[in-house]
């Protein structure tokens, strides 16, 4: 169910590399509306794949999103399956 | 819309590497029911990403699924975006 959404896949991909980032950065990179992003982040949080918290930054209080170990594992497994499928060979090739 | 489905992503991933394969092979590799696979193949066909046809094989008439050039391009672009996102670096890292 988690990977039945291009936006959720891209959120996990970005966080997989960065560990954590600000809500606004996710919005900018993924070009999604705040409401849409919030909707998908809530689903990921409910599944234990990300943590959403308020943080004090140089620019004031910001919403920060961090990927969990479970989130990294699930994304790594998903991406691995996709890459493995692209490598399958037909017997008659 | 196309990539809002893990099954559709995996169908395109498998066909990206193999070019074409039998319906039964897709079912076996992706572990999906015939009805579910047919549903997703119809969506991909409607978007011009795959072609579904009957073929005469050594084992009799079989349903064969082939990826189109558009299908390859769309999947390549999607996978590229995902891999690029995983490589983004935080400025403070």
XYZ file of N, CA, C and O in Angstrom:
744
model
N 0.872 -1.210 0.000
C 0.000 0.000 0.000
C 0.901 1.250 0.000
O 0.673 2.178 -0.750
N 1.975 1.196 0.763
C 2.857 2.368 0.872
C 3.358 2.828 -0.486
O 3.367 4.021 -0.794
N 3.724 1.838 -1.331
C 4.357 2.192 -2.606
C 3.352 2.334 -3.740
O 3.710 2.364 -4.910
N 2.073 2.432 -3.375
C 1.039 2.723 -4.382
C 0.856 4.228 -4.535
O -0.246 4.721 -4.756
N 1.948 4.965 -4.379
C 1.878 6.422 -4.526
C 3.246 6.948 -4.918
O 4.237 6.758 -4.213
N 3.266 7.597 -6.100
C 4.523 8.144 -6.600
C 5.088 9.168 -5.606
O 6.298 9.220 -5.363
N 4.218 9.984 -4.988
C 4.689 11.009 -4.041
C 5.348 10.346 -2.828
O 6.442 10.729 -2.417
N 4.714 9.268 -2.308
C 5.318 8.624 -1.130
C 6.653 7.982 -1.481
O 7.612 8.042 -0.715
N 6.736 7.400 -2.684
C 7.992 6.783 -3.118
C 9.085 7.850 -3.184
O 10.209 7.647 -2.700
N 8.734 9.022 -3.710
C 9.727 10.094 -3.856
C 10.104 10.705 -2.507
O 11.257 11.080 -2.292
N 9.151 10.794 -1.574
C 9.479 11.284 -0.225
C 10.521 10.359 0.403
O 11.557 10.808 0.908
N 10.281 9.051 0.328
C 11.213 8.082 0.936
C 12.563 8.104 0.217
O 13.613 7.999 0.863
N 12.539 8.253 -1.114
C 13.801 8.296 -1.876
C 14.657 9.471 -1.410
O 15.854 9.325 -1.134
N 14.037 10.642 -1.289
C 14.770 11.849 -0.881
C 15.310 11.686 0.537
O 16.471 11.968 0.823
N 14.468 11.188 1.455
C 14.893 11.032 2.850
C 15.901 9.907 3.016
O 16.722 9.920 3.931
N 15.852 8.940 2.117
C 16.808 7.818 2.185
C 18.241 8.339 2.071
O 19.145 7.888 2.753
N 18.394 9.364 1.206
C 19.730 9.936 0.993
C 20.080 10.976 2.040
O 21.220 11.070 2.497
N 19.060 11.777 2.452
C 19.344 12.925 3.298
C 19.150 12.673 4.788
O 19.583 13.485 5.593
N 18.472 11.583 5.169
C 18.141 11.275 6.574
C 16.997 12.153 7.080
O 16.000 11.650 7.552
N 17.163 13.469 6.989
C 16.051 14.351 7.407
C 16.114 15.643 6.617
O 17.153 15.991 6.040
N 14.988 16.346 6.556
C 14.982 17.664 5.898
C 13.724 18.417 6.307
O 12.812 17.833 6.916
N 13.676 19.705 5.966
C 12.519 20.512 6.326
C 11.346 20.215 5.377
O 11.545 19.844 4.220
N 10.141 20.382 5.923
C 8.901 20.192 5.154
C 8.956 21.023 3.869
O 8.632 20.534 2.786
N 9.429 22.276 4.005
C 9.452 23.181 2.833
C 10.391 22.660 1.742
O 10.130 22.816 0.547
N 11.490 22.012 2.175
C 12.452 21.472 1.197
C 11.808 20.332 0.397
O 11.917 20.257 -0.831
N 11.067 19.473 1.108
C 10.346 18.369 0.441
C 9.359 18.937 -0.584
O 9.282 18.487 -1.724
N 8.632 19.972 -0.155
C 7.634 20.608 -1.035
C 8.294 21.134 -2.310
O 7.829 20.890 -3.423
N 9.429 21.802 -2.108
C 10.143 22.418 -3.244
C 10.646 21.353 -4.217
O 10.434 21.414 -5.410
N 11.290 20.309 -3.652
C 11.919 19.284 -4.503
C 10.866 18.422 -5.218
O 11.056 18.005 -6.355
N 9.769 18.118 -4.520
C 8.778 17.183 -5.091
C 7.654 17.915 -5.818
O 6.801 17.302 -6.450
N 7.635 19.237 -5.693
C 6.628 20.077 -6.378
C 5.199 19.586 -6.073
O 4.410 19.269 -6.980
N 4.913 19.485 -4.781
C 3.558 19.077 -4.366
C 2.979 20.162 -3.455
O 3.717 20.926 -2.840
N 1.646 20.198 -3.355
C 1.007 21.205 -2.501
C 1.206 20.825 -1.027
O 1.391 19.630 -0.717
N 1.136 21.820 -0.106
C 1.305 21.499 1.322
C 0.302 20.439 1.797
O 0.657 19.493 2.488
N -0.934 20.566 1.339
C -1.967 19.622 1.781
C -1.685 18.210 1.312
O -1.795 17.246 2.077
N -1.250 18.092 0.049
C -0.942 16.781 -0.520
C 0.247 16.142 0.206
O 0.221 14.968 0.579
N 1.271 16.977 0.454
C 2.477 16.472 1.138
C 2.132 16.016 2.550
O 2.508 14.931 2.987
N 1.333 16.857 3.244
C 0.934 16.510 4.613
C 0.170 15.180 4.647
O 0.408 14.332 5.503
N -0.724 15.011 3.660
C -1.536 13.785 3.574
C -0.630 12.554 3.497
O -0.787 11.591 4.248
N 0.377 12.620 2.597
C 1.254 11.455 2.393
C 2.203 11.251 3.577
O 2.502 10.119 3.972
N 2.660 12.347 4.172
C 3.551 12.222 5.339
C 2.818 11.555 6.499
O 3.394 10.720 7.218
N 1.542 11.857 6.661
C 0.748 11.250 7.768
C 0.646 9.738 7.579
O 0.771 8.963 8.530
N 0.465 9.325 6.307
C 0.379 7.877 6.030
C 1.716 7.217 6.359
O 1.769 6.171 7.012
N 2.818 7.863 5.944
C 4.151 7.300 6.200
C 4.445 7.263 7.703
O 5.018 6.297 8.210
N 4.000 8.311 8.410
C 4.221 8.363 9.869
C 3.436 7.255 10.563
O 3.965 6.546 11.427
N 2.213 7.062 10.115
C 1.332 6.039 10.720
C 1.937 4.633 10.547
O 1.835 3.767 11.390
N 2.648 4.434 9.416
C 3.283 3.148 9.137
C 4.670 3.035 9.784
O 5.366 2.048 9.593
N 5.066 4.113 10.484
C 6.352 4.086 11.181
C 7.552 4.270 10.275
O 8.673 3.889 10.621
N 7.334 4.857 9.095
C 8.449 4.983 8.139
C 9.133 6.345 8.241
O 10.275 6.507 7.812
N 8.411 7.352 8.798
C 9.035 8.663 9.016
C 8.584 9.191 10.381
O 7.601 8.718 10.946
N 9.346 10.183 10.869
C 8.976 10.907 12.094
C 8.859 12.378 11.703
O 9.722 12.898 10.981
N 7.776 13.034 12.156
C 7.566 14.453 11.847
C 7.663 15.225 13.162
O 6.987 14.864 14.122
N 8.541 16.237 13.218
C 8.620 16.998 14.474
C 8.956 18.461 14.192
O 9.417 18.815 13.114
N 8.706 19.312 15.223
C 9.040 20.730 15.130
C 10.469 20.883 15.626
O 10.856 20.244 16.604
N 11.251 21.689 14.944
C 12.645 21.898 15.365
C 12.945 23.392 15.329
O 12.390 24.135 14.506
N 13.843 23.827 16.260
C 14.266 25.231 16.271
C 15.456 25.342 15.335
O 16.464 24.651 15.536
N 15.323 26.105 14.269
C 16.433 26.265 13.316
C 16.841 27.732 13.312
O 16.188 28.574 13.936
N 17.926 28.044 12.583
C 18.406 29.451 12.501
C 17.276 30.348 12.012
O 17.200 31.521 12.307
N 16.361 29.741 11.220
C 15.308 30.562 10.600
C 14.012 30.487 11.426
O 12.950 30.827 10.962
N 14.104 29.975 12.686
C 12.909 29.886 13.540
C 12.419 28.449 13.633
O 13.134 27.512 13.257
N 11.190 28.250 14.152
C 10.649 26.902 14.347
C 10.182 26.357 12.997
O 9.432 27.028 12.270
N 10.680 25.150 12.662
C 10.329 24.559 11.367
C 9.832 23.120 11.560
O 10.224 22.445 12.516
N 9.027 22.633 10.633
C 8.628 21.223 10.645
C 9.713 20.434 9.930
O 10.088 20.776 8.795
N 10.244 19.432 10.629
C 11.322 18.608 10.064
C 10.836 17.163 9.958
O 10.107 16.675 10.841
N 11.210 16.518 8.865
C 10.793 15.128 8.630
C 12.036 14.247 8.594
O 13.003 14.568 7.902
N 12.011 13.162 9.356
C 13.172 12.260 9.433
C 12.744 10.842 9.069
O 11.646 10.408 9.459
N 13.550 10.120 8.290
C 13.221 8.732 7.950
C 13.637 7.829 9.109
O 14.617 8.105 9.797
N 12.871 6.775 9.375
C 13.203 5.828 10.442
C 14.003 4.668 9.847
O 14.076 4.513 8.616
N 14.565 3.827 10.715
C 15.288 2.645 10.226
C 14.344 1.777 9.394
O 14.728 1.285 8.327
N 13.109 1.643 9.880
C 12.110 0.843 9.147
C 11.853 1.457 7.768
O 11.754 0.759 6.768
N 11.814 2.789 7.732
C 11.594 3.486 6.464
C 12.718 3.204 5.485
O 12.492 2.928 4.299
N 13.950 3.231 5.990
C 15.115 2.952 5.124
C 15.044 1.526 4.609
O 15.256 1.252 3.428
N 14.735 0.582 5.521
C 14.672 -0.837 5.132
C 13.608 -1.075 4.056
O 13.856 -1.733 3.056
N 12.415 -0.519 4.263
C 11.297 -0.742 3.332
C 11.627 -0.158 1.958
O 11.377 -0.762 0.925
N 12.238 1.060 1.976
C 12.547 1.688 0.679
C 13.648 0.911 -0.031
O 13.574 0.656 -1.232
N 14.662 0.509 0.725
C 15.792 -0.245 0.153
C 15.281 -1.548 -0.484
O 15.666 -1.906 -1.593
N 14.372 -2.212 0.217
C 13.803 -3.483 -0.277
C 13.005 -3.232 -1.574
O 13.179 -3.927 -2.568
N 12.185 -2.180 -1.567
C 11.366 -1.823 -2.738
C 12.263 -1.525 -3.946
O 12.086 -2.089 -5.018
N 13.250 -0.655 -3.751
C 14.142 -0.265 -4.855
C 14.929 -1.476 -5.355
O 15.094 -1.677 -6.552
N 15.346 -2.323 -4.432
C 16.085 -3.547 -4.802
C 15.232 -4.454 -5.673
O 15.700 -4.977 -6.697
N 13.960 -4.608 -5.305
C 13.055 -5.463 -6.097
C 12.911 -4.899 -7.517
O 12.951 -5.638 -8.496
N 12.739 -3.568 -7.609
C 12.564 -2.928 -8.921
C 13.818 -3.156 -9.779
O 13.729 -3.604 -10.922
N 14.979 -2.898 -9.215
C 16.230 -3.047 -9.976
C 16.458 -4.515 -10.361
O 16.883 -4.810 -11.481
N 16.106 -5.441 -9.471
C 16.254 -6.876 -9.800
C 15.349 -7.263 -10.964
O 15.748 -7.997 -11.869
N 14.128 -6.732 -10.948
C 13.191 -7.072 -12.031
C 13.715 -6.601 -13.384
O 13.562 -7.270 -14.395
N 14.399 -5.451 -13.378
C 14.899 -4.936 -14.673
C 16.035 -5.809 -15.194
O 16.387 -5.722 -16.370
N 16.621 -6.631 -14.309
C 17.762 -7.461 -14.736
C 17.372 -8.868 -15.155
O 18.221 -9.659 -15.540
N 16.065 -9.212 -15.034
C 15.647 -10.559 -15.426
C 15.886 -10.745 -16.920
O 15.693 -9.829 -17.712
N 16.351 -11.946 -17.307
C 16.624 -12.242 -18.727
C 15.626 -13.277 -19.227
O 15.292 -14.209 -18.496
N 15.180 -13.118 -20.467
C 14.334 -14.166 -21.050
C 15.218 -15.351 -21.403
O 16.360 -15.155 -21.850
N 14.727 -16.592 -21.218
C 15.559 -17.766 -21.507
C 15.963 -17.768 -22.981
O 17.043 -18.157 -23.348
N 15.097 -17.288 -23.871
C 15.415 -17.366 -25.309
C 16.171 -16.124 -25.797
O 16.311 -15.904 -26.982
N 16.648 -15.262 -24.861
C 17.336 -14.018 -25.304
C 18.771 -14.323 -25.698
O 19.395 -15.195 -25.103
N -0.062 9.321 -12.412
C -1.098 8.304 -12.154
C -0.525 6.902 -12.381
O -0.705 6.003 -11.588
N 0.235 6.722 -13.474
C 0.756 5.392 -13.829
C 1.544 4.783 -12.676
O 1.395 3.622 -12.346
N 2.374 5.652 -12.033
C 3.282 5.118 -11.007
C 2.679 5.159 -9.606
O 3.383 5.015 -8.615
N 1.375 5.336 -9.533
C 0.677 5.241 -8.240
C 0.227 3.810 -7.980
O -0.826 3.554 -7.407
N 1.037 2.867 -8.459
C 0.707 1.455 -8.244
C 1.988 0.636 -8.277
O 2.723 0.620 -9.267
N 2.246 -0.048 -7.153
C 3.453 -0.878 -7.059
C 3.441 -1.959 -8.145
O 4.465 -2.246 -8.764
N 2.260 -2.537 -8.424
C 2.168 -3.605 -9.432
C 2.534 -3.051 -10.819
O 3.330 -3.651 -11.547
N 2.008 -1.874 -11.150
C 2.325 -1.300 -12.477
C 3.805 -0.968 -12.594
O 4.435 -1.202 -13.623
N 4.392 -0.466 -11.508
C 5.824 -0.150 -11.519
C 6.624 -1.429 -11.769
O 7.558 -1.461 -12.585
N 6.205 -2.521 -11.126
C 6.950 -3.786 -11.266
C 6.737 -4.425 -12.639
O 7.659 -5.025 -13.201
N 5.538 -4.261 -13.212
C 5.301 -4.764 -14.576
C 6.265 -4.060 -15.540
O 6.966 -4.704 -16.327
N 6.338 -2.733 -15.436
C 7.218 -1.965 -16.340
C 8.688 -2.299 -16.090
O 9.477 -2.409 -17.041
N 9.065 -2.500 -14.823
C 10.462 -2.836 -14.492
C 10.849 -4.150 -15.162
O 11.898 -4.254 -15.812
N 9.989 -5.147 -15.047
C 10.283 -6.465 -15.623
C 10.355 -6.371 -17.154
O 11.285 -6.894 -17.771
N 9.406 -5.668 -17.756
C 9.372 -5.570 -19.222
C 10.490 -4.674 -19.746
O 10.946 -4.837 -20.872
N 10.951 -3.759 -18.911
C 12.057 -2.857 -19.318
C 13.299 -3.676 -19.646
O 14.007 -3.423 -20.595
N 13.494 -4.743 -18.854
C 14.682 -5.591 -19.058
C 14.444 -6.639 -20.122
O 15.329 -6.961 -20.908
N 13.203 -7.199 -20.154
C 12.941 -8.360 -21.014
C 12.337 -8.013 -22.362
O 12.318 -8.872 -23.237
N 11.804 -6.801 -22.546
C 11.125 -6.386 -23.790
C 9.716 -6.973 -23.858
O 8.752 -6.271 -24.028
N 9.623 -8.291 -23.768
C 8.267 -8.897 -23.780
C 8.311 -10.211 -23.005
O 9.388 -10.775 -22.781
N 7.142 -10.653 -22.575
C 7.066 -11.960 -21.897
C 5.619 -12.414 -21.853
O 4.706 -11.628 -22.172
N 5.408 -13.670 -21.468
C 4.045 -14.199 -21.406
C 3.333 -13.687 -20.153
O 3.967 -13.405 -19.134
N 2.016 -13.578 -20.268
C 1.151 -13.149 -19.151
C 1.432 -14.023 -17.922
O 1.595 -13.511 -16.806
N 1.543 -15.351 -18.158
C 1.741 -16.280 -17.021
C 3.071 -16.010 -16.317
O 3.200 -16.132 -15.098
N 4.095 -15.582 -17.087
C 5.415 -15.299 -16.490
C 5.313 -14.086 -15.568
O 5.845 -14.076 -14.452
N 4.590 -13.066 -16.045
C 4.379 -11.858 -15.223
C 3.681 -12.235 -13.918
O 4.071 -11.812 -12.832
N 2.637 -13.069 -14.048
C 1.864 -13.503 -12.862
C 2.761 -14.197 -11.862
O 2.739 -13.912 -10.660
N 3.604 -15.094 -12.397
C 4.487 -15.899 -11.524
C 5.497 -14.997 -10.807
O 5.674 -15.056 -9.596
N 6.132 -14.094 -11.580
C 7.199 -13.259 -11.015
C 6.644 -12.215 -10.035
O 7.279 -11.884 -9.038
N 5.461 -11.659 -10.342
C 4.941 -10.553 -9.518
C 3.980 -11.049 -8.448
O 3.532 -10.285 -7.603
N 3.628 -12.373 -8.515
C 2.740 -12.980 -7.502
C 1.429 -12.173 -7.352
O 1.064 -11.738 -6.255
N 0.780 -11.953 -8.486
C -0.508 -11.253 -8.472
C -1.563 -12.157 -9.111
O -1.247 -13.036 -9.895
N -2.839 -11.890 -8.776
C -3.915 -12.714 -9.346
C -4.118 -12.327 -10.820
O -3.783 -11.200 -11.219
N -4.690 -13.246 -11.623
C -4.918 -12.924 -13.040
C -5.769 -11.655 -13.208
O -5.452 -10.793 -14.019
N -6.796 -11.541 -12.383
C -7.702 -10.383 -12.492
C -6.968 -9.082 -12.197
O -7.118 -8.089 -12.909
N -6.147 -9.102 -11.138
C -5.393 -7.910 -10.739
C -4.391 -7.526 -11.828
O -4.271 -6.365 -12.224
N -3.696 -8.545 -12.384
C -2.695 -8.288 -13.426
C -3.379 -7.724 -14.677
O -2.926 -6.719 -15.248
N -4.506 -8.327 -15.035
C -5.243 -7.861 -16.218
C -5.677 -6.403 -16.062
O -5.546 -5.591 -16.977
N -6.158 -6.092 -14.848
C -6.604 -4.716 -14.538
C -5.485 -3.707 -14.801
O -5.655 -2.704 -15.502
N -4.295 -4.015 -14.275
C -3.175 -3.073 -14.400
C -2.624 -3.032 -15.828
O -2.229 -1.983 -16.334
N -2.623 -4.190 -16.505
C -2.153 -4.218 -17.898
C -3.053 -3.362 -18.802
O -2.572 -2.652 -19.689
N -4.352 -3.394 -18.522
C -5.295 -2.590 -19.335
C -5.010 -1.092 -19.177
O -5.037 -0.323 -20.140
N -4.685 -0.695 -17.934
C -4.364 0.728 -17.689
C -3.088 1.096 -18.458
O -3.017 2.129 -19.136
N -2.079 0.226 -18.390
C -0.805 0.491 -19.082
C -1.010 0.518 -20.606
O -0.425 1.340 -21.306
N -1.879 -0.400 -21.094
C -2.148 -0.446 -22.546
C -2.851 0.824 -22.993
O -2.495 1.435 -24.009
N -3.806 1.273 -22.199
C -4.588 2.485 -22.515
C -3.659 3.711 -22.592
O -3.841 4.612 -23.396
N -2.610 3.715 -21.761
C -1.655 4.837 -21.744
C -0.561 4.664 -22.808
O 0.357 5.462 -22.902
N -0.664 3.557 -23.567
C 0.315 3.326 -24.641
C 1.671 2.852 -24.157
O 2.683 3.000 -24.849
N 1.723 2.301 -22.931
C 3.028 1.892 -22.386
C 3.330 0.421 -22.655
O 4.492 0.006 -22.604
N 2.286 -0.387 -22.920
C 2.496 -1.790 -23.279
C 1.529 -2.165 -24.409
O 0.548 -1.460 -24.644
N 1.867 -3.273 -25.076
C 0.979 -3.864 -26.086
C 0.680 -5.290 -25.630
O 1.601 -5.996 -25.205
N -0.598 -5.684 -25.684
C -0.994 -7.031 -25.270
C -1.502 -7.753 -26.521
O -2.363 -7.224 -27.231
N -0.921 -8.943 -26.826
C -1.405 -9.657 -28.009
C -1.330 -11.166 -27.806
O -0.646 -11.640 -26.914
N -2.055 -11.901 -28.669
C -2.024 -13.359 -28.625
C -0.888 -13.807 -29.545
O -0.699 -13.232 -30.617
N -0.141 -14.794 -29.111
C 0.967 -15.275 -29.955
C 0.951 -16.802 -29.971
O 0.543 -17.438 -28.987
N 1.395 -17.376 -31.114
C 1.492 -18.844 -31.209
C 2.869 -19.236 -30.704
O 3.879 -18.755 -31.229
N 2.908 -19.997 -29.622
C 4.199 -20.423 -29.066
C 4.266 -21.949 -29.149
O 3.279 -22.609 -29.493
N 5.416 -22.506 -28.794
C 5.580 -23.975 -28.817
C 4.510 -24.623 -27.943
O 4.085 -25.742 -28.161
N 4.046 -23.880 -26.926
C 3.087 -24.478 -25.978
C 1.649 -24.095 -26.345
O 0.735 -24.200 -25.537
N 1.466 -23.561 -27.577
C 0.097 -23.184 -28.004
C -0.088 -21.678 -27.990
O 0.890 -20.926 -27.896
N -1.335 -21.214 -28.108
C -1.612 -19.767 -28.169
C -1.486 -19.180 -26.757
O -2.087 -19.695 -25.813
N -0.670 -18.107 -26.636
C -0.446 -17.496 -25.326
C -0.648 -15.978 -25.411
O -0.445 -15.385 -26.474
N -1.015 -15.376 -24.279
C -1.087 -13.912 -24.229
C 0.304 -13.382 -23.934
O 0.944 -13.831 -22.970
N 0.795 -12.506 -24.810
C 2.149 -11.955 -24.648
C 2.040 -10.448 -24.443
O 1.200 -9.779 -25.066
N 2.875 -9.932 -23.546
C 2.863 -8.494 -23.236
C 4.206 -7.896 -23.626
O 5.250 -8.448 -23.266
N 4.166 -6.806 -24.384
C 5.411 -6.170 -24.859
C 5.428 -4.710 -24.428
O 4.387 -4.039 -24.445
N 6.579 -4.212 -23.988
C 6.684 -2.797 -23.607
C 6.881 -1.961 -24.873
O 7.522 -2.406 -25.829
N 6.310 -0.762 -24.909
C 6.495 0.128 -26.062
C 7.666 1.069 -25.787
O 8.153 1.153 -24.653
N 8.091 1.790 -26.821
C 9.174 2.770 -26.632
C 8.756 3.801 -25.579
O 9.543 4.171 -24.714
N 7.481 4.211 -25.639
C 6.971 5.181 -24.661
C 7.053 4.590 -23.237
O 7.432 5.264 -22.296
N 6.733 3.291 -23.162
C 6.790 2.611 -21.852
C 8.204 2.625 -21.297
O 8.429 2.898 -20.115
N 9.169 2.353 -22.172
C 10.582 2.332 -21.737
C 10.998 3.720 -21.281
O 11.630 3.884 -20.236
N 10.602 4.741 -22.075
C 10.991 6.121 -21.737
C 10.404 6.545 -20.388
O 11.099 7.103 -19.538
N 9.115 6.280 -20.203
C 8.434 6.696 -18.969
C 9.053 6.002 -17.752
O 9.291 6.619 -16.719
N 9.334 4.684 -17.892
C 9.908 3.962 -16.748
C 11.317 4.464 -16.456
O 11.683 4.688 -15.307
N 12.109 4.665 -17.521
C 13.494 5.136 -17.360
C 13.499 6.496 -16.642
O 14.292 6.734 -15.734
N 12.570 7.369 -17.036
C 12.485 8.703 -16.434
C 12.113 8.582 -14.947
O 12.737 9.194 -14.087
N 11.126 7.737 -14.649
C 10.670 7.527 -13.271
C 11.814 6.999 -12.403
O 12.115 7.553 -11.347
N 12.488 5.949 -12.878
C 13.578 5.338 -12.098
C 14.723 6.332 -11.915
O 15.293 6.446 -10.831
N 14.991 7.115 -12.965
C 16.046 8.137 -12.878
C 15.735 9.174 -11.811
O 16.603 9.541 -11.007
N 14.476 9.609 -11.765
C 14.075 10.600 -10.755
C 14.274 10.038 -9.343
O 14.772 10.718 -8.446
N 13.858 8.783 -9.151
C 13.974 8.147 -7.826
C 15.449 8.065 -7.426
O 15.832 8.476 -6.321
N 16.287 7.585 -8.323
C 17.711 7.431 -8.004
C 18.362 8.790 -7.761
O 19.167 8.950 -6.845
N 17.961 9.814 -8.537
C 18.508 11.165 -8.313
C 18.136 11.690 -6.933
O 18.956 12.292 -6.241
N 16.881 11.441 -6.536
C 16.429 11.932 -5.229
C 17.245 11.310 -4.098
O 17.566 11.958 -3.112
N 17.637 10.051 -4.282
C 18.397 9.387 -3.200
C 19.807 9.974 -3.095
O 20.485 9.776 -2.099
N 20.235 10.692 -4.163
C 21.603 11.236 -4.146
C 21.678 12.677 -3.671
O 22.749 13.262 -3.594
N 20.510 13.314 -3.362
C 20.532 14.707 -2.911
C 21.270 14.784 -1.578
O 21.135 13.904 -0.731
N 22.090 15.828 -1.402
C 22.860 16.001 -0.161
C 22.333 17.203 0.598
O 21.980 18.208 0.000
N 22.264 17.083 1.921
C 21.910 18.274 2.724
C 23.099 19.196 2.730
O 24.240 18.738 2.817
N 22.866 20.533 2.660
C 23.980 21.498 2.642
C 24.808 21.362 3.912
O 26.006 21.470 3.909
N 24.195 21.039 5.046
C 24.941 20.995 6.307
C 25.534 19.614 6.567
O 26.035 19.329 7.636
N 25.473 18.700 5.537
C 25.995 17.332 5.806
C 27.509 17.324 5.721
O 28.076 18.017 4.908
